[in-house]
């Protein structure tokens, strides 16, 4: 239950605060039990960033856990400030960010470089949110470049898992079982038919990737690809006292060269993130039509501003290879699907998204849960990247229709996956100018004659 009640067909109650709309659990929306259960398992994906923080930034485990907790604060901000989407990382950009970080030694240099990247991402989101120019910039980018960026990010994500020495080589059984289960539950046409016919299957589908992730973990433990957990009681103790030694306040500000090197990666991350915004807003518009009892306010500029605040939070206190993105697509889609079942199933879209990340944040301090999942963090990250890779390639291919566009997109994708953002943008721009620019106008002139 909550203090403020929504009248039929109105927007969920809130406290106005400039461009934001503040909503609190039990005050403006009710607590949702299904999202509570889902978050107690899916929060492990946020912990899955720890191996990357250790490998690429050189952080000790307890300091990396402190980074995750700060990221958890950021995850709660969108529902608090009036954004209905369930937030996540800019997941398709992670392989591109890792290629960028590969230019720096783990430790102070890599941390400063990542701070530079995250500050640039903050600046892009903030400026485009304030000026309302976000959609103008992204629509100005040719389809072939957007497609190449998405496909390249997807290829890089999958290659990182299946290359020699990758996690497929180390844990083949659990990764194959978990990967196949994930894509089947999320994308299979036959599974969608089962969902419509069988109520039990529908309940399984409501939890998105959770069943596949649990299956992969159980398989990993049963075949000894991952050690059994040493479950401990109590609360976690992130190393906040040591955190300052791994931040720009102590290590120093990034150099100008770092900002220049990071700029192409920041631009690519924004393009990917804007695509996520389009996916999220489309999803909200669809479910808004299914629920006439609530009017969902979907403000793209507010999404930009909240995402900017989250990236600034990370840059200052917890630079993050995943960056701060507008939507966790798998969870947001699952939440939206349950929302469609009516007010009894989910009182408000904000009660679903708000409950999920509040529980996810609390779970970070529950030592039995954290210690249970600690040995299998790599599989959680792997499944997230594999699903993201599939989605990126699928969506990227849909962006292009002409043969020339497909060729440009394919070359950009390969260059991005192998050499990183800077070269990909340069090659893509050159090919677009050489092969595509002016083609539409000439074709139109020829048809008119």
PDB file of C-alpha atoms in Angstrom, residues 251-447:
ATOM      1  CA  UNK A 251      45.293   9.632  -8.334  1.00  0.00           C
ATOM      2  CA  UNK A 252      44.948  12.948 -10.147  1.00  0.00           C
ATOM      3  CA  UNK A 253      42.822  14.148 -13.022  1.00  0.00           C
ATOM      4  CA  UNK A 254      42.940  12.489 -16.457  1.00  0.00           C
ATOM      5  CA  UNK A 255      45.271  14.042 -19.011  1.00  0.00           C
ATOM      6  CA  UNK A 256      44.077  15.827 -22.151  1.00  0.00           C
ATOM      7  CA  UNK A 257      45.385  12.903 -24.222  1.00  0.00           C
ATOM      8  CA  UNK A 258      43.126  10.536 -22.305  1.00  0.00           C
ATOM      9  CA  UNK A 259      40.092  12.658 -23.113  1.00  0.00           C
ATOM     10  CA  UNK A 260      41.028  12.758 -26.797  1.00  0.00           C
ATOM     11  CA  UNK A 261      41.578   8.997 -26.960  1.00  0.00           C
ATOM     12  CA  UNK A 262      38.308   8.394 -25.095  1.00  0.00           C
ATOM     13  CA  UNK A 263      36.161  10.639 -27.302  1.00  0.00           C
ATOM     14  CA  UNK A 264      35.359   8.101 -30.082  1.00  0.00           C
ATOM     15  CA  UNK A 265      34.410   5.483 -27.476  1.00  0.00           C
ATOM     16  CA  UNK A 266      32.185   8.019 -25.689  1.00  0.00           C
ATOM     17  CA  UNK A 267      30.400   8.892 -28.944  1.00  0.00           C
ATOM     18  CA  UNK A 268      29.827   5.228 -29.750  1.00  0.00           C
ATOM     19  CA  UNK A 269      28.549   4.599 -26.219  1.00  0.00           C
ATOM     20  CA  UNK A 270      26.045   7.438 -26.627  1.00  0.00           C
ATOM     21  CA  UNK A 271      24.825   6.178 -29.994  1.00  0.00           C
ATOM     22  CA  UNK A 272      24.248   2.733 -28.478  1.00  0.00           C
ATOM     23  CA  UNK A 273      22.582   4.237 -25.404  1.00  0.00           C
ATOM     24  CA  UNK A 274      20.256   6.365 -27.512  1.00  0.00           C
ATOM     25  CA  UNK A 275      19.203   3.216 -29.319  1.00  0.00           C
ATOM     26  CA  UNK A 276      18.402   1.792 -25.867  1.00  0.00           C
ATOM     27  CA  UNK A 277      16.311   4.900 -25.126  1.00  0.00           C
ATOM     28  CA  UNK A 278      14.317   4.322 -28.308  1.00  0.00           C
ATOM     29  CA  UNK A 279      13.750   0.689 -27.315  1.00  0.00           C
ATOM     30  CA  UNK A 280      12.671   1.740 -23.815  1.00  0.00           C
ATOM     31  CA  UNK A 281      10.321   4.505 -24.880  1.00  0.00           C
ATOM     32  CA  UNK A 282       8.729   2.262 -27.508  1.00  0.00           C
ATOM     33  CA  UNK A 283       8.220  -0.407 -24.858  1.00  0.00           C
ATOM     34  CA  UNK A 284       6.596   2.095 -22.488  1.00  0.00           C
ATOM     35  CA  UNK A 285       4.337   3.482 -25.214  1.00  0.00           C
ATOM     36  CA  UNK A 286       3.073  -0.019 -25.991  1.00  0.00           C
ATOM     37  CA  UNK A 287       2.238  -0.952 -22.416  1.00  0.00           C
ATOM     38  CA  UNK A 288       0.768   2.510 -21.796  1.00  0.00           C
ATOM     39  CA  UNK A 289      -1.900   1.669 -24.375  1.00  0.00           C
ATOM     40  CA  UNK A 290      -2.647  -1.598 -22.558  1.00  0.00           C
ATOM     41  CA  UNK A 291      -3.165   0.098 -19.195  1.00  0.00           C
ATOM     42  CA  UNK A 292      -5.638   3.005 -19.468  1.00  0.00           C
ATOM     43  CA  UNK A 293      -5.708   3.209 -15.647  1.00  0.00           C
ATOM     44  CA  UNK A 294      -2.254   4.894 -15.601  1.00  0.00           C
ATOM     45  CA  UNK A 295      -0.727   7.559 -17.808  1.00  0.00           C
ATOM     46  CA  UNK A 296       3.015   6.969 -18.203  1.00  0.00           C
ATOM     47  CA  UNK A 297       5.071  10.143 -18.685  1.00  0.00           C
ATOM     48  CA  UNK A 298       7.995   9.236 -20.982  1.00  0.00           C
ATOM     49  CA  UNK A 299      10.298  12.260 -21.188  1.00  0.00           C
ATOM     50  CA  UNK A 300      13.418  11.597 -23.286  1.00  0.00           C
ATOM     51  CA  UNK A 301      15.133  14.727 -21.942  1.00  0.00           C
ATOM     52  CA  UNK A 302      14.574  13.584 -18.351  1.00  0.00           C
ATOM     53  CA  UNK A 303      16.068  10.209 -19.287  1.00  0.00           C
ATOM     54  CA  UNK A 304      19.122  12.053 -20.630  1.00  0.00           C
ATOM     55  CA  UNK A 305      19.515  14.132 -17.470  1.00  0.00           C
ATOM     56  CA  UNK A 306      19.151  11.212 -15.057  1.00  0.00           C
ATOM     57  CA  UNK A 307      21.604   9.122 -17.093  1.00  0.00           C
ATOM     58  CA  UNK A 308      24.020  12.069 -17.049  1.00  0.00           C
ATOM     59  CA  UNK A 309      23.777  12.310 -13.246  1.00  0.00           C
ATOM     60  CA  UNK A 310      24.516   8.598 -12.902  1.00  0.00           C
ATOM     61  CA  UNK A 311      27.592   8.830 -15.133  1.00  0.00           C
ATOM     62  CA  UNK A 312      28.849  11.821 -13.154  1.00  0.00           C
ATOM     63  CA  UNK A 313      28.364   9.838  -9.942  1.00  0.00           C
ATOM     64  CA  UNK A 314      30.481   7.036 -11.377  1.00  0.00           C
ATOM     65  CA  UNK A 315      33.175   9.364 -12.694  1.00  0.00           C
ATOM     66  CA  UNK A 316      33.564  10.936  -9.261  1.00  0.00           C
ATOM     67  CA  UNK A 317      33.292   7.867  -7.028  1.00  0.00           C
ATOM     68  CA  UNK A 318      33.282   4.615  -9.031  1.00  0.00           C
ATOM     69  CA  UNK A 319      34.437   4.661 -12.686  1.00  0.00           C
ATOM     70  CA  UNK A 320      32.733   1.726 -14.351  1.00  0.00           C
ATOM     71  CA  UNK A 321      33.497  -0.250 -17.552  1.00  0.00           C
ATOM     72  CA  UNK A 322      29.747  -0.782 -17.966  1.00  0.00           C
ATOM     73  CA  UNK A 323      29.101   2.982 -17.848  1.00  0.00           C
ATOM     74  CA  UNK A 324      25.592   4.089 -16.793  1.00  0.00           C
ATOM     75  CA  UNK A 325      22.907   3.316 -19.340  1.00  0.00           C
ATOM     76  CA  UNK A 326      19.209   4.183 -19.597  1.00  0.00           C
ATOM     77  CA  UNK A 327      17.788   0.648 -19.641  1.00  0.00           C
ATOM     78  CA  UNK A 328      18.422  -2.972 -18.674  1.00  0.00           C
ATOM     79  CA  UNK A 329      16.500  -4.320 -21.633  1.00  0.00           C
ATOM     80  CA  UNK A 330      15.838  -7.875 -20.434  1.00  0.00           C
ATOM     81  CA  UNK A 331      14.524  -6.831 -16.996  1.00  0.00           C
ATOM     82  CA  UNK A 332      12.643  -3.800 -18.317  1.00  0.00           C
ATOM     83  CA  UNK A 333      10.879  -5.964 -20.896  1.00  0.00           C
ATOM     84  CA  UNK A 334      10.002  -8.556 -18.238  1.00  0.00           C
ATOM     85  CA  UNK A 335       8.664  -5.865 -15.901  1.00  0.00           C
ATOM     86  CA  UNK A 336       6.643  -4.250 -18.697  1.00  0.00           C
ATOM     87  CA  UNK A 337       5.152  -7.600 -19.663  1.00  0.00           C
ATOM     88  CA  UNK A 338       3.900  -8.216 -16.122  1.00  0.00           C
ATOM     89  CA  UNK A 339       2.620  -4.638 -15.967  1.00  0.00           C
ATOM     90  CA  UNK A 340       0.324  -5.409 -18.899  1.00  0.00           C
ATOM     91  CA  UNK A 341      -1.621  -7.898 -16.762  1.00  0.00           C
ATOM     92  CA  UNK A 342      -3.337  -5.074 -14.879  1.00  0.00           C
ATOM     93  CA  UNK A 343      -3.298  -3.080 -11.665  1.00  0.00           C
ATOM     94  CA  UNK A 344      -3.617  -6.142  -9.460  1.00  0.00           C
ATOM     95  CA  UNK A 345      -0.476  -7.621 -11.021  1.00  0.00           C
ATOM     96  CA  UNK A 346       1.523  -4.368 -10.786  1.00  0.00           C
ATOM     97  CA  UNK A 347       0.058  -1.207  -9.292  1.00  0.00           C
ATOM     98  CA  UNK A 348       2.251   1.166 -11.316  1.00  0.00           C
ATOM     99  CA  UNK A 349       5.143   0.918 -13.734  1.00  0.00           C
ATOM    100  CA  UNK A 350       7.132   2.791 -11.086  1.00  0.00           C
ATOM    101  CA  UNK A 351       6.267   0.255  -8.400  1.00  0.00           C
ATOM    102  CA  UNK A 352       7.857  -2.424 -10.583  1.00  0.00           C
ATOM    103  CA  UNK A 353      11.021  -0.571 -11.592  1.00  0.00           C
ATOM    104  CA  UNK A 354      11.397   1.106  -8.203  1.00  0.00           C
ATOM    105  CA  UNK A 355      11.015  -2.079  -6.169  1.00  0.00           C
ATOM    106  CA  UNK A 356      13.459  -4.001  -8.372  1.00  0.00           C
ATOM    107  CA  UNK A 357      16.511  -1.827  -7.808  1.00  0.00           C
ATOM    108  CA  UNK A 358      15.791  -0.971  -4.185  1.00  0.00           C
ATOM    109  CA  UNK A 359      15.811  -4.706  -3.460  1.00  0.00           C
ATOM    110  CA  UNK A 360      18.866  -5.114  -5.701  1.00  0.00           C
ATOM    111  CA  UNK A 361      20.678  -2.455  -3.671  1.00  0.00           C
ATOM    112  CA  UNK A 362      19.729  -4.021  -0.330  1.00  0.00           C
ATOM    113  CA  UNK A 363      20.865  -7.438  -1.594  1.00  0.00           C
ATOM    114  CA  UNK A 364      24.405  -6.072  -2.043  1.00  0.00           C
ATOM    115  CA  UNK A 365      24.699  -5.987   1.751  1.00  0.00           C
ATOM    116  CA  UNK A 366      23.247  -9.457   2.370  1.00  0.00           C
ATOM    117  CA  UNK A 367      26.419 -11.493   2.836  1.00  0.00           C
ATOM    118  CA  UNK A 368      24.763 -14.934   2.440  1.00  0.00           C
ATOM    119  CA  UNK A 369      23.529 -13.935  -1.026  1.00  0.00           C
ATOM    120  CA  UNK A 370      26.764 -12.226  -2.083  1.00  0.00           C
ATOM    121  CA  UNK A 371      28.921 -15.115  -0.853  1.00  0.00           C
ATOM    122  CA  UNK A 372      26.565 -17.635  -2.501  1.00  0.00           C
ATOM    123  CA  UNK A 373      26.964 -16.016  -5.914  1.00  0.00           C
ATOM    124  CA  UNK A 374      30.614 -14.914  -5.633  1.00  0.00           C
ATOM    125  CA  UNK A 375      32.120 -18.040  -7.286  1.00  0.00           C
ATOM    126  CA  UNK A 376      29.756 -17.812 -10.273  1.00  0.00           C
ATOM    127  CA  UNK A 377      30.034 -14.101 -11.043  1.00  0.00           C
ATOM    128  CA  UNK A 378      31.813 -14.804 -14.370  1.00  0.00           C
ATOM    129  CA  UNK A 379      28.866 -16.830 -15.686  1.00  0.00           C
ATOM    130  CA  UNK A 380      26.443 -14.004 -14.873  1.00  0.00           C
ATOM    131  CA  UNK A 381      28.593 -11.557 -16.845  1.00  0.00           C
ATOM    132  CA  UNK A 382      29.046 -14.036 -19.694  1.00  0.00           C
ATOM    133  CA  UNK A 383      25.326 -14.648 -20.132  1.00  0.00           C
ATOM    134  CA  UNK A 384      24.644 -10.916 -20.054  1.00  0.00           C
ATOM    135  CA  UNK A 385      27.242 -10.289 -22.761  1.00  0.00           C
ATOM    136  CA  UNK A 386      26.086 -13.196 -24.930  1.00  0.00           C
ATOM    137  CA  UNK A 387      22.462 -12.043 -24.836  1.00  0.00           C
ATOM    138  CA  UNK A 388      23.575  -8.479 -25.505  1.00  0.00           C
ATOM    139  CA  UNK A 389      25.713  -9.638 -28.412  1.00  0.00           C
ATOM    140  CA  UNK A 390      22.773 -11.479 -29.976  1.00  0.00           C
ATOM    141  CA  UNK A 391      20.490  -8.461 -29.550  1.00  0.00           C
ATOM    142  CA  UNK A 392      23.034  -6.017 -30.975  1.00  0.00           C
ATOM    143  CA  UNK A 393      23.661  -8.097 -34.094  1.00  0.00           C
ATOM    144  CA  UNK A 394      19.940  -8.672 -34.611  1.00  0.00           C
ATOM    145  CA  UNK A 395      18.992  -5.012 -34.197  1.00  0.00           C
ATOM    146  CA  UNK A 396      22.011  -3.819 -36.191  1.00  0.00           C
ATOM    147  CA  UNK A 397      21.075  -5.950 -39.199  1.00  0.00           C
ATOM    148  CA  UNK A 398      17.568  -4.475 -39.134  1.00  0.00           C
ATOM    149  CA  UNK A 399      19.018  -0.973 -39.546  1.00  0.00           C
ATOM    150  CA  UNK A 400      20.233  -1.503 -43.125  1.00  0.00           C
ATOM    151  CA  UNK A 401      18.370  -2.464 -46.271  1.00  0.00           C
ATOM    152  CA  UNK A 402      20.568  -1.461 -49.216  1.00  0.00           C
ATOM    153  CA  UNK A 403      23.528  -3.590 -50.349  1.00  0.00           C
ATOM    154  CA  UNK A 404      25.969  -0.698 -50.058  1.00  0.00           C
ATOM    155  CA  UNK A 405      24.788   0.082 -46.531  1.00  0.00           C
ATOM    156  CA  UNK A 406      25.255  -3.560 -45.541  1.00  0.00           C
ATOM    157  CA  UNK A 407      28.788  -3.544 -46.881  1.00  0.00           C
ATOM    158  CA  UNK A 408      29.740  -0.375 -45.015  1.00  0.00           C
ATOM    159  CA  UNK A 409      28.120  -1.681 -41.830  1.00  0.00           C
ATOM    160  CA  UNK A 410      29.976  -4.985 -42.114  1.00  0.00           C
ATOM    161  CA  UNK A 411      33.372  -3.335 -42.515  1.00  0.00           C
ATOM    162  CA  UNK A 412      32.705  -0.913 -39.632  1.00  0.00           C
ATOM    163  CA  UNK A 413      31.642  -3.859 -37.445  1.00  0.00           C
ATOM    164  CA  UNK A 414      34.826  -5.817 -38.139  1.00  0.00           C
ATOM    165  CA  UNK A 415      37.096  -2.801 -37.571  1.00  0.00           C
ATOM    166  CA  UNK A 416      35.269  -1.954 -34.341  1.00  0.00           C
ATOM    167  CA  UNK A 417      35.542  -5.492 -32.982  1.00  0.00           C
ATOM    168  CA  UNK A 418      39.244  -5.753 -33.839  1.00  0.00           C
ATOM    169  CA  UNK A 419      40.689  -2.242 -33.507  1.00  0.00           C
ATOM    170  CA  UNK A 420      38.231  -0.207 -31.420  1.00  0.00           C
ATOM    171  CA  UNK A 421      36.083   2.889 -31.685  1.00  0.00           C
ATOM    172  CA  UNK A 422      38.444   5.450 -33.182  1.00  0.00           C
ATOM    173  CA  UNK A 423      39.385   3.415 -36.240  1.00  0.00           C
ATOM    174  CA  UNK A 424      35.799   2.239 -36.727  1.00  0.00           C
ATOM    175  CA  UNK A 425      34.419   5.788 -36.831  1.00  0.00           C
ATOM    176  CA  UNK A 426      37.174   6.921 -39.200  1.00  0.00           C
ATOM    177  CA  UNK A 427      36.705   3.985 -41.574  1.00  0.00           C
ATOM    178  CA  UNK A 428      32.917   4.291 -41.406  1.00  0.00           C
ATOM    179  CA  UNK A 429      32.946   8.015 -42.179  1.00  0.00           C
ATOM    180  CA  UNK A 430      35.333   7.506 -45.107  1.00  0.00           C
ATOM    181  CA  UNK A 431      33.297   4.666 -46.608  1.00  0.00           C
ATOM    182  CA  UNK A 432      30.036   6.576 -46.151  1.00  0.00           C
ATOM    183  CA  UNK A 433      31.416   9.639 -47.952  1.00  0.00           C
ATOM    184  CA  UNK A 434      32.905   7.522 -50.738  1.00  0.00           C
ATOM    185  CA  UNK A 435      30.093   5.041 -51.290  1.00  0.00           C
ATOM    186  CA  UNK A 436      26.836   6.453 -49.966  1.00  0.00           C
ATOM    187  CA  UNK A 437      26.927  10.239 -49.738  1.00  0.00           C
ATOM    188  CA  UNK A 438      24.802  11.796 -52.438  1.00  0.00           C
ATOM    189  CA  UNK A 439      23.483   8.457 -53.636  1.00  0.00           C
ATOM    190  CA  UNK A 440      19.949   9.052 -52.418  1.00  0.00           C
ATOM    191  CA  UNK A 441      19.808  12.469 -54.086  1.00  0.00           C
ATOM    192  CA  UNK A 442      21.104  11.099 -57.404  1.00  0.00           C
ATOM    193  CA  UNK A 443      18.626   8.227 -57.293  1.00  0.00           C
ATOM    194  CA  UNK A 444      15.797  10.624 -56.582  1.00  0.00           C
ATOM    195  CA  UNK A 445      16.863  12.871 -59.485  1.00  0.00           C
ATOM    196  CA  UNK A 446      17.021   9.860 -61.818  1.00  0.00           C
ATOM    197  CA  UNK A 447      13.551   8.724 -60.817  1.00  0.00           C
TER     198      UNK A 447
END
